[in-house]
PDB file of C-alpha atoms in Angstrom:
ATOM      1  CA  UNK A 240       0.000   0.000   0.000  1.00 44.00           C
ATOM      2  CA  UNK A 241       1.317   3.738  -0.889  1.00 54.00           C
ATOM      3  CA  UNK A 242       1.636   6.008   1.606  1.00 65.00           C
ATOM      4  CA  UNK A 243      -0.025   9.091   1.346  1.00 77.00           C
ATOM      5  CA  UNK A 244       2.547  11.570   0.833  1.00 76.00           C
ATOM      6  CA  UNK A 245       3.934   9.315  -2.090  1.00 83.00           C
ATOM      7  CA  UNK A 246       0.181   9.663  -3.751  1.00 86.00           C
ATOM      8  CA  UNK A 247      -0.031  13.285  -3.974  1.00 87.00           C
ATOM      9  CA  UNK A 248       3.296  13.691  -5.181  1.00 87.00           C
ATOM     10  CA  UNK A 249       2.829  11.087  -8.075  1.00 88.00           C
ATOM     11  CA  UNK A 250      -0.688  13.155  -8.463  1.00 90.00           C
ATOM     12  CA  UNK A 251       1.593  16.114  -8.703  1.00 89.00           C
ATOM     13  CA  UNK A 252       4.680  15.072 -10.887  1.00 90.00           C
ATOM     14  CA  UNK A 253       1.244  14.363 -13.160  1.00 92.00           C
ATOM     15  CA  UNK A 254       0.142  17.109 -13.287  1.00 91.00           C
ATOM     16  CA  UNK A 255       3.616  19.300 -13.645  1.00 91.00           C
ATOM     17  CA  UNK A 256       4.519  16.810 -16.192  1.00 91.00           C
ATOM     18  CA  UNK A 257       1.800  17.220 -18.759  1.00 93.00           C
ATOM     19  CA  UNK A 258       1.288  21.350 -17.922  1.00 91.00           C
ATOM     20  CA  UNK A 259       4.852  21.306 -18.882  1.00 91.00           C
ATOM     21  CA  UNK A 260       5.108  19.481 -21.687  1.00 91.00           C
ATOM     22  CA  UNK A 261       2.005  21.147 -23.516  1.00 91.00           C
ATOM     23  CA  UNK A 262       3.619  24.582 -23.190  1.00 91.00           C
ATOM     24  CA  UNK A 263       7.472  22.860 -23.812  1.00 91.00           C
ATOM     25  CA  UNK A 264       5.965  22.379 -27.369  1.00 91.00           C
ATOM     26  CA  UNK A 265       5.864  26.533 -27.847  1.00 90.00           C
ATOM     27  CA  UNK A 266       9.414  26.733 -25.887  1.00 87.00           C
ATOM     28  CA  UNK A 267      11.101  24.907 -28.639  1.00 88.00           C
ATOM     29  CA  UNK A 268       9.202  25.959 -31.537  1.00 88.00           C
ATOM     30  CA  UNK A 269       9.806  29.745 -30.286  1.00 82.00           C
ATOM     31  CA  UNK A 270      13.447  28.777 -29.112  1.00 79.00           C
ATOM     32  CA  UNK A 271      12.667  30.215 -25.811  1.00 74.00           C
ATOM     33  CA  UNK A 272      14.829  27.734 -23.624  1.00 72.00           C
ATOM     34  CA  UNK A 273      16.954  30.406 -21.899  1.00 72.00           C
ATOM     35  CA  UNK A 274      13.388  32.168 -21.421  1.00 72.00           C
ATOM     36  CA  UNK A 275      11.828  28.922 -18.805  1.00 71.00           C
ATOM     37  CA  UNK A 276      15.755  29.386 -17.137  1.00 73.00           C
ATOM     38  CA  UNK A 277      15.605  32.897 -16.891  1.00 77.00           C
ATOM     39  CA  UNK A 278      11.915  33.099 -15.484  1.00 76.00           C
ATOM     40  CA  UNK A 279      12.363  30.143 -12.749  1.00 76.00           C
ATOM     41  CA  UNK A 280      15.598  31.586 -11.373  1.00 78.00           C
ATOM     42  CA  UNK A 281      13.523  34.606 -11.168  1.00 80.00           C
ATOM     43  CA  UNK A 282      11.451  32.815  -9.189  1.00 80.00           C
ATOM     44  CA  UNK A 283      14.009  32.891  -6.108  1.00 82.00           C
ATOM     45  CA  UNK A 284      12.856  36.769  -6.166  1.00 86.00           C
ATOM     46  CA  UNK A 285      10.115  36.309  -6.068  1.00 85.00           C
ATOM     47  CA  UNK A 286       9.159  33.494  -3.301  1.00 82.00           C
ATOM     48  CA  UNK A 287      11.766  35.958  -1.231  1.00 84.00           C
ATOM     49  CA  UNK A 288       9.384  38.931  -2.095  1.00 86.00           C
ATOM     50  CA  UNK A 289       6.391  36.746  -0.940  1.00 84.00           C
ATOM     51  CA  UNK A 290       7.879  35.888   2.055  1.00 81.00           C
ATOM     52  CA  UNK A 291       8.843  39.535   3.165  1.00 82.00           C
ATOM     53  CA  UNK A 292       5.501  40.504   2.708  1.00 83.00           C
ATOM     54  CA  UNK A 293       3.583  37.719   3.872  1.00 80.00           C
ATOM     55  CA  UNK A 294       2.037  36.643   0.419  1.00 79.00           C
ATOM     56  CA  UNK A 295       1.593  33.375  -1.078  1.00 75.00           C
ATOM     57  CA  UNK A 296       4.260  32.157  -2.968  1.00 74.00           C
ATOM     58  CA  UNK A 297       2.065  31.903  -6.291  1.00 72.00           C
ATOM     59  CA  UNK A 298       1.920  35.682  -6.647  1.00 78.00           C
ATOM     60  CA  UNK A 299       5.337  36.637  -5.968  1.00 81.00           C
ATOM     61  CA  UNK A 300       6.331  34.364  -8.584  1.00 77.00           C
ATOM     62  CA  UNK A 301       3.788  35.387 -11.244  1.00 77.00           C
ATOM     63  CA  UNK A 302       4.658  39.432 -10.247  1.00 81.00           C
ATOM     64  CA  UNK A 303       7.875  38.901 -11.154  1.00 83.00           C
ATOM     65  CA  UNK A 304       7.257  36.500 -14.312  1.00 74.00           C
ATOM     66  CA  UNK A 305       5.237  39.507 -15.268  1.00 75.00           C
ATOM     67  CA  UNK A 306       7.266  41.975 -14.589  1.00 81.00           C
ATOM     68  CA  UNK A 307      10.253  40.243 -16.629  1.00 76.00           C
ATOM     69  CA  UNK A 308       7.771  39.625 -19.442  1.00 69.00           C
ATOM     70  CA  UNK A 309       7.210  43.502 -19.765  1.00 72.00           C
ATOM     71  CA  UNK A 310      11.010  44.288 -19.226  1.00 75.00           C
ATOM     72  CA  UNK A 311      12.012  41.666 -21.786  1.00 69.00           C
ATOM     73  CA  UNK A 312       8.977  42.780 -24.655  1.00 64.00           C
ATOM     74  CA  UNK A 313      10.466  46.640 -23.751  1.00 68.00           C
ATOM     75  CA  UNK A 314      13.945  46.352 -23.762  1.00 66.00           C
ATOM     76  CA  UNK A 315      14.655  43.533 -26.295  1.00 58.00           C
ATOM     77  CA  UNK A 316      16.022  44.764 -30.089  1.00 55.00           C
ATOM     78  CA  UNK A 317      17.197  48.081 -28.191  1.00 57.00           C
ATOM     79  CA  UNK A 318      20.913  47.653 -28.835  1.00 56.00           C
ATOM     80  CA  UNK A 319      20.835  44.294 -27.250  1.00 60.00           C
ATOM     81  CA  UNK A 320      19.432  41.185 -28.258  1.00 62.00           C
ATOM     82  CA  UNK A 321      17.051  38.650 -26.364  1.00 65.00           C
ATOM     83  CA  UNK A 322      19.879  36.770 -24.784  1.00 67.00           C
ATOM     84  CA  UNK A 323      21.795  39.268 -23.854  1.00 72.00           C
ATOM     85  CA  UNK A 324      18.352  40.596 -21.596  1.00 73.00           C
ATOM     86  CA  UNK A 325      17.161  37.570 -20.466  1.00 74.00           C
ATOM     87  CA  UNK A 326      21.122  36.819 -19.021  1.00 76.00           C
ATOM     88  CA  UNK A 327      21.288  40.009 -17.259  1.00 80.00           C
ATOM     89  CA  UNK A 328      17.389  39.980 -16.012  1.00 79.00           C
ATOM     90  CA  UNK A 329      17.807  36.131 -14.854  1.00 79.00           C
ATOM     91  CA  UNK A 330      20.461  36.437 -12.854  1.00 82.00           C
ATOM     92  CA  UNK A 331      20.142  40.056 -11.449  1.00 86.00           C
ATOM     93  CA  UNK A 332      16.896  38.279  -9.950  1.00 84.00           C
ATOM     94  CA  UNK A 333      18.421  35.178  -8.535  1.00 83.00           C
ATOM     95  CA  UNK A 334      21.254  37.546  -6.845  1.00 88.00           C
ATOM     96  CA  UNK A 335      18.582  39.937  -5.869  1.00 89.00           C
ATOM     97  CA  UNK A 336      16.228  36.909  -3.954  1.00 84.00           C
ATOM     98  CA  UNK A 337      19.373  35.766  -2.348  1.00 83.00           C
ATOM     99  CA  UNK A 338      19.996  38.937  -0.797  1.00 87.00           C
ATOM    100  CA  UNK A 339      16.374  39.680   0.439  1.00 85.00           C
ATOM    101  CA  UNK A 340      16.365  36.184   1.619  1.00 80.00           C
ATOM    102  CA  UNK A 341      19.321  36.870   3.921  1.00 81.00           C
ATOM    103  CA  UNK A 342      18.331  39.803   5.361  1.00 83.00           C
ATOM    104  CA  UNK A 343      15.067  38.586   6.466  1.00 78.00           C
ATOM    105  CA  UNK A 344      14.605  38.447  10.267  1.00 72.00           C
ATOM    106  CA  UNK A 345      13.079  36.099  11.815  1.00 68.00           C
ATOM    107  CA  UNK A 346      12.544  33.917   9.320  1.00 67.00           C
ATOM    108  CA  UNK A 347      14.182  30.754   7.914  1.00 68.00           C
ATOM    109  CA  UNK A 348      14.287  29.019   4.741  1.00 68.00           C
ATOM    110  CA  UNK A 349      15.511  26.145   3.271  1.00 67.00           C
ATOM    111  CA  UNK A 350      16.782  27.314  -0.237  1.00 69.00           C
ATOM    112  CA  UNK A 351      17.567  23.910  -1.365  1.00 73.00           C
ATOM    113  CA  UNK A 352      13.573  22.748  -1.497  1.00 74.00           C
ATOM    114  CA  UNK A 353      12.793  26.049  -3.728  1.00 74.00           C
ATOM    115  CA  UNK A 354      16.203  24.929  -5.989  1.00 75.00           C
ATOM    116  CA  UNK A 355      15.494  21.455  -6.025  1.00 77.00           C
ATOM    117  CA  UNK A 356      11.799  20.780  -5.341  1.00 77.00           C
ATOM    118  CA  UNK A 357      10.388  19.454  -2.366  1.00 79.00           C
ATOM    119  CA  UNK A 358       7.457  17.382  -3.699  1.00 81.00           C
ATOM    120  CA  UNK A 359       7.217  14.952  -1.295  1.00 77.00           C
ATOM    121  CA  UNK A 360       6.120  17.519   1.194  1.00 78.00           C
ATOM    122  CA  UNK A 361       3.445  18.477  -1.438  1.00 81.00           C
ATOM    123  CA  UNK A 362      -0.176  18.943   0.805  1.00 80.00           C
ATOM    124  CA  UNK A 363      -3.554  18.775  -0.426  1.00 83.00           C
ATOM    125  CA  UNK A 364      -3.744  22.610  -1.301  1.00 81.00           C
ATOM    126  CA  UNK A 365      -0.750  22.136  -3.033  1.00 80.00           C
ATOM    127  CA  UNK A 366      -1.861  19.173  -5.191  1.00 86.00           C
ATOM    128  CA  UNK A 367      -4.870  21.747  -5.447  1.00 86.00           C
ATOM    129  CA  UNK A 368      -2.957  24.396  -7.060  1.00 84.00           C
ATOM    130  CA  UNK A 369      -1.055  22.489  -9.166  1.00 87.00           C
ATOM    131  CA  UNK A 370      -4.097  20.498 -10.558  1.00 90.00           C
ATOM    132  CA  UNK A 371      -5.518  23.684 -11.135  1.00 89.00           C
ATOM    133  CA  UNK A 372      -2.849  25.438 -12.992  1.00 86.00           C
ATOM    134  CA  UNK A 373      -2.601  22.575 -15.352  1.00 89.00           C
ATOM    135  CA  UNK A 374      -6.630  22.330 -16.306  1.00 91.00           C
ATOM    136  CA  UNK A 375      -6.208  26.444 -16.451  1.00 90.00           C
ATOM    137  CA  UNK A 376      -3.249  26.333 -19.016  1.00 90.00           C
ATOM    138  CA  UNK A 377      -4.833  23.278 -21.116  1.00 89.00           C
ATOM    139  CA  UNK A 378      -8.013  25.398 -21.911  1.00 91.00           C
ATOM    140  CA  UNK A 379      -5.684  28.488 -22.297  1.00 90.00           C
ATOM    141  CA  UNK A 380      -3.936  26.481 -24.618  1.00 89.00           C
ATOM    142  CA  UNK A 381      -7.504  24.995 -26.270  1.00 89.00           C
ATOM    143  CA  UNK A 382      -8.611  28.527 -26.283  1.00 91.00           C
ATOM    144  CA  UNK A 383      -6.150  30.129 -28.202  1.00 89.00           C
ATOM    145  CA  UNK A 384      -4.094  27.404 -30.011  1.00 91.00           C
ATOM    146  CA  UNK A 385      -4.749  28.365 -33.248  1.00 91.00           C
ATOM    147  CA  UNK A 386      -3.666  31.920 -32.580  1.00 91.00           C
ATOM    148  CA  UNK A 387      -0.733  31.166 -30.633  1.00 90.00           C
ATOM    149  CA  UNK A 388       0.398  28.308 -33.121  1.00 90.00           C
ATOM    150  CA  UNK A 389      -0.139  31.282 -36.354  1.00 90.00           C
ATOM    151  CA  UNK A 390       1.932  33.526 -34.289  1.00 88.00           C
ATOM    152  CA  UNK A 391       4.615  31.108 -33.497  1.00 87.00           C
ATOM    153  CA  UNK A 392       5.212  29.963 -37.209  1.00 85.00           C
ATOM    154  CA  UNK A 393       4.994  33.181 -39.033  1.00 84.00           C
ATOM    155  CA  UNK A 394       4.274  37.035 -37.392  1.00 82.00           C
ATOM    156  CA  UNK A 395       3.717  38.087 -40.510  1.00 84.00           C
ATOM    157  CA  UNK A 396       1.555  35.509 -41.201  1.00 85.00           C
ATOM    158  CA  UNK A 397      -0.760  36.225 -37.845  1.00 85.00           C
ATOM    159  CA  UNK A 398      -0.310  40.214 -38.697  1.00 87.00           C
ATOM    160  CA  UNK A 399      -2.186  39.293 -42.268  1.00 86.00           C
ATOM    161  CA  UNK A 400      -5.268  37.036 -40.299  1.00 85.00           C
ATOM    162  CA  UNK A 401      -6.035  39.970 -37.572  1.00 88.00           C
ATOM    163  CA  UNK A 402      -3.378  38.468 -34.666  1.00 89.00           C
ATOM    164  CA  UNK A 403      -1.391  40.462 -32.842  1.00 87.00           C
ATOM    165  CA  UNK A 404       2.060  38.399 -32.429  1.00 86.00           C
ATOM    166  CA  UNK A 405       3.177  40.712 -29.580  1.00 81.00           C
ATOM    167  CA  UNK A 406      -0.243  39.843 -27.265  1.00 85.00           C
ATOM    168  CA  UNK A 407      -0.066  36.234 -28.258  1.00 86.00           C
ATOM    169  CA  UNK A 408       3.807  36.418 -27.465  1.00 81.00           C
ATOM    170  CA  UNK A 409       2.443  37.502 -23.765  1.00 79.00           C
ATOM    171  CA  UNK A 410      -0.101  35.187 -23.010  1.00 84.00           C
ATOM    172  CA  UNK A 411       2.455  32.459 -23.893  1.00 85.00           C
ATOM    173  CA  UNK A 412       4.992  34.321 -20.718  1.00 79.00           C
ATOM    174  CA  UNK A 413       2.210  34.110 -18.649  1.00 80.00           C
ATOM    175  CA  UNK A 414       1.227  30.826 -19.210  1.00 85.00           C
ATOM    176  CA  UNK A 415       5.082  29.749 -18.503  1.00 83.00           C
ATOM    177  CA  UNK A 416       4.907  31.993 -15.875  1.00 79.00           C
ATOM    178  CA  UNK A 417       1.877  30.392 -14.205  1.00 82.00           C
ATOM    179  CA  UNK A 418       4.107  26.724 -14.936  1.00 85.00           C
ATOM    180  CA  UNK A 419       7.127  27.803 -13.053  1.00 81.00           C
ATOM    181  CA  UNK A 420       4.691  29.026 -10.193  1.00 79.00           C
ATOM    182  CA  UNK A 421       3.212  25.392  -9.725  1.00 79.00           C
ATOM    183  CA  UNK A 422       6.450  23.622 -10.610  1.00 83.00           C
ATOM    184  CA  UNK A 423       8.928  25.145  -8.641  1.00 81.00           C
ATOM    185  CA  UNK A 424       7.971  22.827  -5.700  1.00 77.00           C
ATOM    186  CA  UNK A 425       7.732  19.852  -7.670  1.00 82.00           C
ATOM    187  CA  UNK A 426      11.426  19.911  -9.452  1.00 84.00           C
ATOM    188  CA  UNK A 427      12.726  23.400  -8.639  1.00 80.00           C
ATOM    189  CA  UNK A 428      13.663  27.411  -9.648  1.00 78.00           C
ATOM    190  CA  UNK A 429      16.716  24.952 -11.217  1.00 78.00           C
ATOM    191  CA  UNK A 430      15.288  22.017 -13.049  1.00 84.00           C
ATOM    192  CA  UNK A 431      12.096  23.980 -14.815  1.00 85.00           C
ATOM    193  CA  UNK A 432      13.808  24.533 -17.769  1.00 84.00           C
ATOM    194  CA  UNK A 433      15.012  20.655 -18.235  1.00 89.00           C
ATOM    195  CA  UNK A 434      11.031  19.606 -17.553  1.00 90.00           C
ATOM    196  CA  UNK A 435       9.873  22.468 -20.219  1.00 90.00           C
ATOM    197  CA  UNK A 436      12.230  21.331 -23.305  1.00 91.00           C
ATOM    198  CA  UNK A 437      12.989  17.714 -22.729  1.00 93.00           C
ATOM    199  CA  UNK A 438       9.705  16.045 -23.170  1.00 94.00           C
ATOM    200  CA  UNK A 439       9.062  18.172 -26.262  1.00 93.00           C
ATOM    201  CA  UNK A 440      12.164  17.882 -27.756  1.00 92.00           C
ATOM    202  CA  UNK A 441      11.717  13.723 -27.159  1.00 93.00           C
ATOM    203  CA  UNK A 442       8.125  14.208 -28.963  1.00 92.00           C
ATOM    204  CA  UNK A 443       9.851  16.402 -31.686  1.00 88.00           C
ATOM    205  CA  UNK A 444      11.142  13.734 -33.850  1.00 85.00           C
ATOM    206  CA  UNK A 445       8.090  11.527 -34.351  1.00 85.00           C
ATOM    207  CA  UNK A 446       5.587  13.424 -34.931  1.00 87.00           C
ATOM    208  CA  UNK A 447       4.035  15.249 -38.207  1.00 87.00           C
ATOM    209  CA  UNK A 448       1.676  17.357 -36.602  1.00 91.00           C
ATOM    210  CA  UNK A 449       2.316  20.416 -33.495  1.00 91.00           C
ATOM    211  CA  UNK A 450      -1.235  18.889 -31.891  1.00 91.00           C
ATOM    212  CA  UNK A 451       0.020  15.586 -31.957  1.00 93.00           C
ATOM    213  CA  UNK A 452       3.573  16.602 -30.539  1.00 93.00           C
ATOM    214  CA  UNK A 453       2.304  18.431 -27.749  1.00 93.00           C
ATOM    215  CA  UNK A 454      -0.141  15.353 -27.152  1.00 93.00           C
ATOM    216  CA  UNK A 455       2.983  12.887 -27.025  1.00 94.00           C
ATOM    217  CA  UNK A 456       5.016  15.862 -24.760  1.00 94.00           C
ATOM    218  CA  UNK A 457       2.080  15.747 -22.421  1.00 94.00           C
ATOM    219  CA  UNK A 458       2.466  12.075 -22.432  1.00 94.00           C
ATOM    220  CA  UNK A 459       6.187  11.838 -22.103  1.00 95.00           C
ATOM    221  CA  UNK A 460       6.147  14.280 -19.086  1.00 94.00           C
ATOM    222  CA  UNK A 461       3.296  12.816 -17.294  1.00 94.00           C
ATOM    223  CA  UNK A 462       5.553   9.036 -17.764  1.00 95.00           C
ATOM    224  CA  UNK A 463       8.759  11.224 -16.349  1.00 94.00           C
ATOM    225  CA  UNK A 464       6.867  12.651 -13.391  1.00 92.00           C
ATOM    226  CA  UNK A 465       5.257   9.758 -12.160  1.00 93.00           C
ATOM    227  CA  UNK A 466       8.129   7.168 -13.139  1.00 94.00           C
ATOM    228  CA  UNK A 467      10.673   9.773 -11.330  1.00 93.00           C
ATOM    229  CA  UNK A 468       8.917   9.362  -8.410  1.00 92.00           C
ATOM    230  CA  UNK A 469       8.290   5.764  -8.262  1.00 91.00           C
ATOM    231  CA  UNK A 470      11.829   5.551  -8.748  1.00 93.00           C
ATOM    232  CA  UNK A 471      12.722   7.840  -6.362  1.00 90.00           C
ATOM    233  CA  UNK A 472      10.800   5.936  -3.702  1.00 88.00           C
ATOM    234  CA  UNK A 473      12.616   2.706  -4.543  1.00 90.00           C
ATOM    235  CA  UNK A 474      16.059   4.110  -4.832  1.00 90.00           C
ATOM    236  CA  UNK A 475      15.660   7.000  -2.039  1.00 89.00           C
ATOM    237  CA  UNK A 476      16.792   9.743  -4.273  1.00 89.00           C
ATOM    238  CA  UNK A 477      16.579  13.276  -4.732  1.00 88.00           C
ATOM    239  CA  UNK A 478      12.440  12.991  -6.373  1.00 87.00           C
ATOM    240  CA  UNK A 479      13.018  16.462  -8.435  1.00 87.00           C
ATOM    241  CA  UNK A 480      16.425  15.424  -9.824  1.00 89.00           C
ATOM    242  CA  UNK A 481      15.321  11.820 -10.100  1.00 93.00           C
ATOM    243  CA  UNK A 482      11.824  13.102 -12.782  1.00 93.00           C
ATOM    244  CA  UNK A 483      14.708  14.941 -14.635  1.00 93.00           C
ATOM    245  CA  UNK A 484      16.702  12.007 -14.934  1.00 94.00           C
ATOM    246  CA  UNK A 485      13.794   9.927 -16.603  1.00 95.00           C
ATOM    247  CA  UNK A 486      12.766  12.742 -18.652  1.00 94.00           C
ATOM    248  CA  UNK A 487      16.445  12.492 -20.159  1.00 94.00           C
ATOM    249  CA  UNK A 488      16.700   8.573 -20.571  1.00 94.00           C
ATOM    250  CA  UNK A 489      13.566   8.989 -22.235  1.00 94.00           C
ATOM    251  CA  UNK A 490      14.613  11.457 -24.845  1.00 94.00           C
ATOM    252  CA  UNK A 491      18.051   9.550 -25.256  1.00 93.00           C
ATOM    253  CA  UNK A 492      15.830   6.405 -25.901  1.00 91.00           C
ATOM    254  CA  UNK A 493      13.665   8.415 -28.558  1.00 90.00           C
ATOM    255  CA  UNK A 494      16.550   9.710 -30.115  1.00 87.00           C
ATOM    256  CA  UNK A 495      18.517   6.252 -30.186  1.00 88.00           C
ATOM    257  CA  UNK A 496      15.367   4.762 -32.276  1.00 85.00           C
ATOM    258  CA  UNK A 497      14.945   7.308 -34.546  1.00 78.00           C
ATOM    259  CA  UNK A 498      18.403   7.074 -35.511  1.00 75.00           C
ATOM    260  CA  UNK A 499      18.514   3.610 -35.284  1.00 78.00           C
ATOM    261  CA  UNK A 500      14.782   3.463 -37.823  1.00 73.00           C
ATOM    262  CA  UNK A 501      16.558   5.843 -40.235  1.00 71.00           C
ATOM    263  CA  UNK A 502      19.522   3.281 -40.676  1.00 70.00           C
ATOM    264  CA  UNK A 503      17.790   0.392 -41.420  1.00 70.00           C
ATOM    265  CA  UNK A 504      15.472   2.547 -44.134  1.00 67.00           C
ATOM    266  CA  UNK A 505      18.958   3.593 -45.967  1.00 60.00           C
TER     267      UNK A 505
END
């Protein structure tokens, strides 16, 4: 019999996994891998924020998501390209939480759990939140996927049906915003990135369609999540880490059979 705590954080890697792999589709198609780095190690500024002003860790994460968004959309293409912003935003941020977190009185926290995850402490609210963020981004995503898909593959495309690139171009940083809010717990301000890009990129090769590939990405990050932590149980390792880890061998396995299907077809 499972224990409890081992329930809700399968419930949760399931949840992370497939939010994350939906949106990991637009991350690669946009190349926006630095952006899901740069936004969850702003997320240290943001849980510190929260926590010196007695707010939930959810808003202080998607403030500062925001507020990068806006900073990023502004100061991008002004002498200075993407990278170059999202390098100097990202890690101002992390250096910035640091600081606030150590000169907080009174209160202690364990920086490792908001690094690395913590999701075997995950709690019924949490599981809550989480579960709720995912349904919210997959009818975001049903909502607008046509737009958002146009926008992705050609802006000039989107200008000539009536979309504006630039508003679908924010929705998408909120979305990943909202994803880094619910996942940081589950694998970490350090390890969002890895969960965003490598079940897509594992999807990317055998697939024809973007629908299908962020189907399969779903599917591949809901196997990582809940496979990372039944290994994790059995092994006793790090459970963050550990989804990671499967997420890779997974992509290394996709990878290995494509390659190994296109030899046997020359």
């Amino acid at each position: 019999m499972l224990d409890d705590f081992i329930i809700r954080a399968a419930l949760a890697a399931l949840g992370t996994g497939i939010a994350a792999g939906f949106l990991g589709c637009f991350v690669v198609w946009r190349r926006l891998a630095y952006f899901g780095d740069a936004t969850a190690h702003a997320a240290i500024l943001g849980v510190a924020l929260a926590l010196a002003f007695g707010t939930s860790a959810l808003t202080g994460v998607l403030g500062i998501s925001l507020i990068m968004a806006l900073l990023l959309s502004t100061l991008a293409g002004r002498q200075l390209g993407h990278d170059s912003i999202l390098g100097v935003l990202a890690h101002t941020a992390l250096a910035l939480g640091l600081v606030i977190v150590s000169l907080l009185q009174g209160i202690r926290i364990d920086l490792s759990a908001w690094l690395f995850g913590e999701i075997l402490a995950v709690g019924k609210s949490d599981l809550a939140l989480i579960w709720s963020g995912t349904v919210l981004i997959a009818v975001l995503l049903i909502w607008r996927w046509q737009k958002l898909l146009t926008a992705t593959l050609s802006p000039d495309l989107a200008y000539a049906s009536n979309i504006n690139p630039k508003r679908e171009e924010l929705i998408l940083t909120l979305a990943l915003a909202l994803v880094v809010a619910v996942a940081i717990k589950v694998v970490g301000a350090l390890l969002i990135g890895a969960l965003l890009i490598i079940p897509a990129s594992a999807a990317r090769p055998w697939v024809r369609t973007p629908e299908t590939m962020a189907a399969m990405a779903a599917g591949i990050g809901a196997l990582s999540g809940v496979g990372g932590i039944y290994i994790s149980a059995q092994a006793n390792t790090p459970a963050g880490p550990t989804i990671i880890c499967v997420a890779a061998g997974i992509f290394m396995i996709t990878l290995l059979t494509r390659n190994l299907t296109r030899l046997k077809t020359l």
